């Protein structure tokens, strides 16, 4: 007795014809006592294993070996006494199934022709052979539908639009090898990052996603409410403040790979939900973290692609090998403007440059923020090869140690690849008194209406007062790392990105 129930006739009346016909086939199977969604199938080998095991089988050979295989039907050709189907399994491996009148019998061959559609999952038990054309095949003795597809697959020669691919990633994965490869590449990258950090003595931890205060970055948070606590909570914008608590507690090399959430724009390089690696190393600094970041990216590239010169989907190449270029923010900006600007350049002069280059200035910006925005407009888009941009204004770096040589600067770098910020790192500010002063100033900005300003986290400051050793910290976007390795947009690197409601 099967658990499925019949679909009411009035539900199918308005369906497209192909969907209606498939539902009728499901009904027919149920009426005949056949479960269109059985609990399983006794598979003895994957299609990949069959391909490997019989790779050198000569043309028109019968092995006598009986196997049971499964796969999704992606091609059908039904003739009088012989039917052909191409099966595909999850990794993309394909294998031909052949059904002949003399092996399966008249009734089961007829059932195949009237019940099986492209997109169905089936199981086939039979002999491994090669056809007269040399095609490795399973010549069926028996077969069964293991999952009846009620929706037809898209037409192979008419690609899905980007929007359709993102909304229906499950169909995209069925249809496009590139979609499946991107998932495998991402998995290889994540595994490589973890392995690389573990080899260097880093310990992976998990820190809260729901936080009483938002901090660790300048960003607008998502706000929710806890009924149990009767208080607002924030989806974290960064794990930084909790990872620093770990360093205070003696976990001197610590990292986390997890999700961050920022209630900001959505475009080809920004997603409100994104994956981030953050790592902290006691007795390191921003130079230490630069070496670590370069090595992590290079090791991930080798693991995922086999080369330090990666080929993008459009055929272009990006060389990630060797040492990477390093520039200072103010030095690169000076070159772009044609005159020297420094952290001491006044706001009036920076405004003149902004006006000349059609950059709208927010009244709340200080000279440091304006210098960064000018850099983003004039310099960043041209940084295609990996480039460390060093030494940012203290004004915009409330969690960063002041530069050891140049007053007004902070020991921070941003790593740019393909014109986008891929990672950032600091020599961490560990003086709790100065840290309090910086966060108090952030709280003042928040009180004036800056939605990206950090809140005053007294527990974090209390932790810092127990003593945090000199440290370097780094954060790197996983989705953007995939962009750098593949040349894809951010929504293609995320398996199920956020989309607008239909």
XYZ file of C-alpha atoms in Angstrom:
502
model
C 0.000 0.000 0.000
C 1.566 3.338 -0.996
C 1.374 6.596 0.934
C 0.739 8.830 -2.092
C -2.724 10.196 -2.676
C -4.306 11.187 -5.931
C -4.088 14.820 -7.016
C -7.621 16.275 -7.318
C -8.722 16.731 -10.894
C -9.471 20.403 -10.400
C -5.802 20.994 -9.445
C -4.488 19.615 -12.740
C -6.991 21.323 -14.991
C -5.011 24.561 -15.291
C -1.552 22.974 -15.536
C 0.566 23.125 -18.706
C 0.050 20.035 -20.828
C 3.454 18.450 -20.065
C 2.873 18.739 -16.335
C -0.668 17.413 -16.658
C 0.537 14.403 -18.669
C 3.230 13.608 -16.101
C 0.704 13.728 -13.282
C -1.537 11.402 -15.224
C 1.381 8.958 -15.483
C 1.859 9.202 -11.726
C -1.850 8.476 -11.256
C -1.598 5.509 -13.570
C 1.307 4.048 -11.617
C -0.575 4.432 -8.348
C -3.670 2.815 -9.838
C -1.523 -0.150 -10.918
C -0.042 -0.518 -7.436
C 3.382 0.880 -8.390
C 4.956 3.463 -6.076
C 6.347 6.372 -8.158
C 8.554 7.309 -5.185
C 9.846 4.039 -3.700
C 11.959 3.946 -0.570
C 15.082 3.009 -2.510
C 16.742 0.908 -5.182
C 19.438 -1.779 -4.685
C 22.256 0.087 -6.458
C 25.500 -1.894 -6.654
C 27.724 0.694 -8.366
C 27.763 4.371 -9.272
C 27.931 5.424 -12.898
C 31.431 6.783 -12.261
C 32.556 3.402 -10.912
C 31.164 1.641 -14.007
C 32.921 4.145 -16.271
C 36.222 3.601 -14.473
C 35.937 -0.183 -14.189
C 35.109 -0.742 -17.860
C 37.016 2.157 -19.427
C 38.896 -0.074 -21.888
C 36.067 -2.425 -22.903
C 36.240 -3.171 -26.667
C 33.407 -2.351 -29.074
C 30.411 -4.712 -29.145
C 31.410 -6.650 -26.017
C 29.191 -8.379 -23.473
C 30.891 -8.789 -20.095
C 28.399 -11.068 -18.377
C 28.683 -8.746 -15.324
C 25.328 -7.780 -13.818
C 25.083 -4.403 -12.075
C 22.361 -2.178 -10.679
C 22.744 1.544 -11.383
C 20.663 4.687 -10.913
C 20.493 8.112 -12.501
C 18.336 10.882 -13.886
C 17.113 10.422 -17.466
C 18.472 13.274 -19.558
C 17.949 11.721 -23.003
C 15.389 9.263 -24.380
C 15.103 7.487 -27.709
C 12.365 4.909 -28.007
C 12.143 2.669 -31.088
C 10.175 -0.477 -31.782
C 12.139 -3.214 -30.014
C 14.996 -1.202 -28.532
C 14.969 1.864 -26.278
C 17.889 4.041 -25.229
C 18.279 6.411 -22.293
C 21.192 8.463 -21.025
C 21.416 8.478 -17.249
C 23.274 11.124 -15.253
C 24.223 11.040 -11.582
C 25.014 13.905 -9.267
C 28.660 14.405 -10.203
C 27.749 14.725 -13.883
C 28.836 11.229 -14.939
C 26.632 9.814 -17.687
C 25.975 6.260 -18.871
C 23.682 4.752 -21.467
C 20.922 2.319 -20.536
C 19.503 0.024 -23.239
C 16.175 -1.804 -23.019
C 15.461 -4.555 -25.531
C 12.287 -6.539 -26.095
C 14.000 -9.891 -25.611
C 15.591 -8.877 -22.241
C 12.778 -7.007 -20.426
C 9.751 -8.454 -22.213
C 6.907 -6.846 -24.109
C 4.962 -5.591 -21.084
C 7.892 -3.841 -19.382
C 9.125 -2.329 -22.628
C 5.647 -0.920 -23.188
C 5.602 0.400 -19.600
C 8.910 2.158 -20.253
C 7.551 3.880 -23.338
C 4.343 5.059 -21.675
C 5.660 6.014 -18.224
C 9.270 7.263 -18.412
C 10.026 10.935 -19.173
C 13.175 13.003 -19.370
C 13.959 14.163 -15.837
C 12.763 10.990 -14.105
C 15.094 9.149 -11.751
C 15.312 5.456 -12.619
C 17.129 2.326 -11.538
C 18.341 -0.245 -14.047
C 19.652 -3.750 -13.407
C 21.399 -5.537 -16.249
C 24.588 -6.551 -18.024
C 27.492 -4.212 -18.695
C 28.149 -4.135 -22.443
C 29.449 -1.935 -25.196
C 27.143 -1.263 -28.123
C 27.995 -1.748 -31.774
C 29.070 1.886 -31.780
C 31.297 1.326 -28.742
C 29.049 3.090 -26.213
C 29.455 1.707 -22.709
C 25.967 0.679 -21.573
C 23.876 -1.326 -19.172
C 21.593 -3.711 -21.081
C 18.572 -3.893 -18.803
C 16.984 -7.021 -17.421
C 14.738 -4.934 -15.168
C 14.106 -1.302 -14.373
C 12.075 0.919 -12.046
C 11.173 4.577 -11.685
C 12.712 5.759 -8.422
C 11.299 9.311 -8.536
C 8.764 10.547 -11.078
C 9.503 14.117 -12.205
C 6.310 16.147 -12.490
C 7.960 19.143 -14.142
C 9.836 18.975 -17.443
C 13.451 20.117 -17.565
C 14.321 23.235 -19.567
C 15.259 22.732 -23.192
C 19.018 22.100 -23.300
C 19.701 24.395 -26.271
C 17.836 27.319 -24.658
C 19.886 28.373 -21.589
C 18.104 29.631 -18.488
C 18.413 33.329 -17.696
C 20.682 34.358 -14.826
C 17.656 35.253 -12.720
C 16.025 31.876 -13.375
C 19.270 30.051 -12.578
C 19.552 31.803 -9.229
C 15.912 31.365 -8.271
C 15.874 27.710 -9.293
C 19.422 26.630 -8.496
C 18.243 23.033 -8.239
C 17.380 23.125 -11.963
C 20.601 24.985 -12.748
C 22.576 22.204 -11.066
C 20.802 19.609 -13.209
C 21.359 21.468 -16.458
C 24.741 23.203 -16.246
C 28.119 21.563 -15.622
C 29.501 24.985 -14.616
C 26.975 25.238 -11.786
C 28.009 21.842 -10.436
C 31.692 22.705 -10.825
C 31.241 25.943 -8.887
C 29.827 23.999 -5.929
C 32.782 21.614 -6.047
C 35.245 24.510 -6.338
C 33.734 26.253 -3.334
C 33.903 23.052 -1.293
C 37.561 22.550 -2.271
C 38.391 26.146 -1.313
C 36.754 25.865 2.111
C 38.491 22.568 2.799
C 41.854 24.020 1.722
C 41.454 27.110 3.929
C 40.668 24.980 6.954
C 43.508 22.557 6.247
C 45.975 25.415 5.747
C 45.006 27.072 9.016
C 45.035 23.811 10.944
C 48.557 23.083 9.697
C 49.628 26.445 11.083
C 48.223 25.699 14.527
C 44.983 27.697 14.281
C 41.930 26.460 16.184
C 38.477 26.763 14.595
C 35.659 28.069 16.799
C 32.047 29.159 16.425
C 30.860 32.473 17.823
C 27.312 33.846 18.195
C 25.201 34.714 15.165
C 22.620 36.463 17.356
C 24.180 39.259 19.372
C 22.926 41.746 21.938
C 25.105 44.452 20.384
C 26.411 44.831 16.848
C 30.106 45.508 16.377
C 33.329 44.440 14.734
C 32.665 46.369 11.513
C 31.028 49.530 10.223
C 27.792 48.220 8.702
C 24.023 48.419 9.072
C 22.740 45.348 10.962
C 19.601 43.251 10.665
C 17.476 43.582 13.801
C 15.203 40.936 15.266
C 13.474 40.424 18.617
C 13.793 37.702 21.236
C 10.453 36.904 22.820
C 12.136 34.916 25.603
C 14.471 37.776 26.571
C 12.103 40.559 25.488
C 14.955 42.406 23.848
C 16.193 43.255 20.381
C 18.951 41.114 18.927
C 21.217 41.664 15.932
C 22.352 39.249 13.276
C 26.087 39.604 13.464
C 27.900 41.866 11.036
C 31.287 40.374 12.024
C 32.672 37.834 14.530
C 35.645 40.044 15.422
C 34.839 41.029 18.987
C 34.139 37.452 20.060
C 37.256 36.091 18.372
C 39.295 38.690 20.225
C 37.725 37.463 23.450
C 39.135 34.047 22.495
C 42.635 35.517 22.159
C 42.251 37.173 25.563
C 41.315 33.757 26.943
C 44.490 32.153 25.600
C 43.403 30.750 22.217
C 46.301 32.506 20.553
C 45.655 31.294 16.990
C 41.952 31.228 16.269
C 39.704 31.375 13.204
C 36.094 31.079 12.142
C 34.456 30.488 8.768
C 30.806 31.390 8.927
C 28.072 33.765 7.810
C 27.810 37.505 8.346
C 24.718 39.615 7.695
C 24.640 43.251 6.640
C 21.441 45.107 5.842
C 22.872 46.894 2.839
C 22.799 46.839 -0.949
C 22.624 43.844 -3.281
C 24.661 43.914 -6.488
C 27.199 41.895 -8.465
C 29.740 42.066 -5.620
C 27.587 42.475 -2.484
C 25.202 40.097 -0.759
C 23.419 40.814 2.547
C 24.285 37.279 3.677
C 27.860 36.255 2.974
C 30.563 33.882 4.173
C 33.658 35.227 5.893
C 36.924 33.859 7.214
C 38.342 35.731 10.193
C 41.629 34.737 11.824
C 43.653 36.167 14.728
C 47.228 35.443 15.703
C 48.839 36.521 18.957
C 52.208 38.211 18.468
C 51.447 38.793 14.812
C 50.772 42.114 13.079
C 49.391 43.290 9.751
C 52.590 42.204 7.996
C 52.242 38.698 9.471
C 48.630 38.559 8.298
C 49.598 39.685 4.788
C 51.909 36.701 4.409
C 49.275 34.375 5.883
C 46.548 35.699 3.567
C 48.682 35.358 0.435
C 49.616 31.809 1.356
C 45.998 30.879 2.139
C 44.756 32.195 -1.197
C 47.544 30.518 -3.125
C 47.018 27.189 -1.391
C 43.270 27.419 -2.004
C 43.868 28.160 -5.693
C 46.127 25.132 -6.035
C 43.636 22.895 -4.243
C 40.658 24.082 -6.285
C 42.198 24.559 -9.743
C 45.621 22.894 -9.669
C 47.384 26.131 -10.635
C 48.324 29.581 -9.337
C 47.251 31.001 -12.703
C 43.479 30.637 -12.602
C 41.295 30.714 -15.718
C 38.004 32.553 -15.436
C 34.729 31.619 -17.082
C 35.306 34.239 -19.798
C 38.684 32.708 -20.681
C 40.841 35.400 -19.059
C 43.601 34.442 -16.647
C 44.639 35.807 -13.264
C 48.110 35.140 -11.877
C 48.024 34.638 -8.102
C 51.593 33.380 -7.829
C 54.713 34.925 -6.295
C 54.882 37.929 -4.007
C 52.054 40.442 -4.300
C 52.279 44.173 -4.958
C 51.960 46.526 -1.995
C 51.091 50.255 -2.068
C 49.989 52.808 0.501
C 46.512 54.299 0.324
C 47.732 57.888 0.307
C 50.587 57.125 -2.097
C 48.255 55.497 -4.638
C 45.695 58.284 -4.208
C 48.367 60.949 -4.690
C 49.416 59.329 -7.940
C 45.811 59.262 -9.160
C 45.198 62.912 -8.219
C 48.488 64.201 -9.613
C 49.444 65.858 -6.345
C 50.535 64.667 -2.936
C 47.830 64.091 -0.373
C 48.494 62.788 3.117
C 46.548 62.090 6.269
C 47.158 65.758 7.116
C 45.515 67.093 3.930
C 42.587 69.254 5.012
C 38.926 68.642 4.237
C 38.614 71.679 2.001
C 41.285 70.442 -0.405
C 39.844 66.927 -0.450
C 36.407 68.388 -1.216
C 37.884 70.145 -4.228
C 39.206 66.843 -5.524
C 35.845 65.204 -4.868
C 34.019 67.927 -6.805
C 36.466 67.633 -9.706
C 35.830 63.883 -9.928
C 32.053 64.075 -9.387
C 32.145 62.355 -6.010
C 29.225 63.294 -3.788
C 30.392 64.038 -0.236
C 28.326 62.956 2.752
C 28.265 65.776 5.342
C 29.096 63.252 8.084
C 32.409 62.254 6.448
C 35.699 63.376 7.898
C 38.885 63.820 5.819
C 39.947 60.199 6.361
C 36.643 58.815 5.098
C 36.683 61.183 2.127
C 40.227 60.099 1.225
C 39.064 56.462 1.285
C 36.080 57.256 -0.939
C 38.325 59.054 -3.435
C 40.586 56.017 -3.456
C 37.603 53.713 -4.055
C 36.499 55.815 -7.011
C 39.839 56.586 -8.656
C 42.236 53.774 -7.758
C 40.477 50.610 -6.639
C 38.785 49.703 -9.959
C 42.225 49.458 -11.626
C 43.703 47.035 -9.094
C 43.206 43.812 -11.044
C 46.278 41.899 -9.854
C 46.453 41.125 -6.121
C 47.495 44.341 -4.335
C 47.826 45.140 -0.644
C 46.730 48.731 0.043
C 48.292 49.745 3.356
C 48.094 52.377 6.075
C 44.594 53.811 6.425
C 43.526 56.865 8.439
C 42.938 56.179 12.139
C 39.634 58.032 11.801
C 38.073 55.094 9.956
C 39.740 52.271 11.919
C 38.370 52.179 15.477
C 39.680 48.658 16.182
C 43.144 49.121 14.687
C 46.487 49.959 16.282
C 47.940 53.358 15.420
C 50.799 53.254 12.922
C 54.129 52.748 14.662
C 55.824 55.494 12.600
C 53.296 57.864 10.974
C 50.884 59.778 13.243
C 47.266 59.762 12.072
C 47.556 56.426 10.249
C 46.541 52.948 11.351
C 48.250 49.650 10.627
C 45.592 48.290 8.323
C 45.642 46.905 4.809
C 42.940 45.971 2.331
C 43.675 43.353 -0.329
C 42.261 44.166 -3.761
C 41.812 41.666 -6.578
C 39.887 42.368 -9.782
C 39.091 45.846 -8.471
C 37.286 44.498 -5.395
C 38.271 44.320 -1.744
C 38.927 40.649 -0.993
C 40.365 40.836 2.531
C 41.389 43.240 5.260
C 43.812 42.970 8.176
C 45.020 44.973 11.159
C 47.692 45.194 13.715
C 45.042 44.944 16.401
C 44.424 47.659 18.943
C 44.925 45.990 22.333
C 45.174 49.015 24.663
C 41.809 48.889 26.503
C 41.909 52.575 27.415
C 42.391 53.725 23.826
C 39.891 51.102 22.657
C 37.287 52.566 25.000
C 37.954 56.058 23.669
C 37.497 54.836 20.099
C 34.259 52.978 20.860
C 32.859 55.898 22.841
C 33.403 58.026 19.743
C 31.619 55.366 17.665
C 28.731 55.491 20.140
C 28.548 59.273 19.691
C 28.287 58.787 15.932
C 25.534 56.223 16.444
C 23.672 58.690 18.663
C 23.878 61.262 15.853
C 22.143 58.819 13.511
C 24.998 56.941 11.840
C 23.456 53.446 11.311
C 26.878 51.895 10.606
C 28.599 53.103 13.772
C 29.498 50.432 16.326
C 27.795 50.257 19.701
C 29.666 50.474 22.993
C 30.262 46.874 24.055
C 31.140 46.972 27.745
C 31.718 43.217 27.962
C 34.243 43.372 25.127
C 36.041 46.221 26.874
C 36.004 44.254 30.108
C 37.644 41.336 28.293
C 40.307 43.650 26.856
C 41.065 44.917 30.360
C 42.211 41.406 31.288
C 44.963 41.828 28.698
C 45.071 40.867 25.026
C 48.547 40.125 23.653
C 49.826 42.022 20.602
C 47.992 40.444 17.681
C 47.274 40.536 13.983
C 43.777 39.928 12.645
C 42.449 39.246 9.168
C 39.041 38.910 7.541
C 38.466 37.553 4.018
C 35.241 37.155 2.061
C 34.755 33.562 0.919
C 32.310 34.530 -1.821
C 34.717 37.129 -3.172
C 37.556 34.625 -3.049
C 35.428 32.393 -5.291
C 34.857 35.395 -7.560
C 38.622 35.882 -7.833
C 39.197 32.206 -8.631
C 36.353 31.824 -11.153
C 35.488 35.256 -12.541
C 31.831 34.724 -11.600
C 29.523 37.291 -9.986
C 28.814 36.924 -6.298
C 25.339 35.446 -6.811
C 26.828 32.627 -8.875
C 29.359 31.758 -6.163
C 26.635 31.462 -3.493
C 24.593 28.301 -3.863
C 21.280 29.867 -2.840
C 21.633 33.667 -2.739
C 18.913 35.936 -1.429
C 16.461 37.011 -4.160
C 13.429 39.248 -4.227
C 10.062 37.560 -3.675
C 8.442 36.348 -6.871
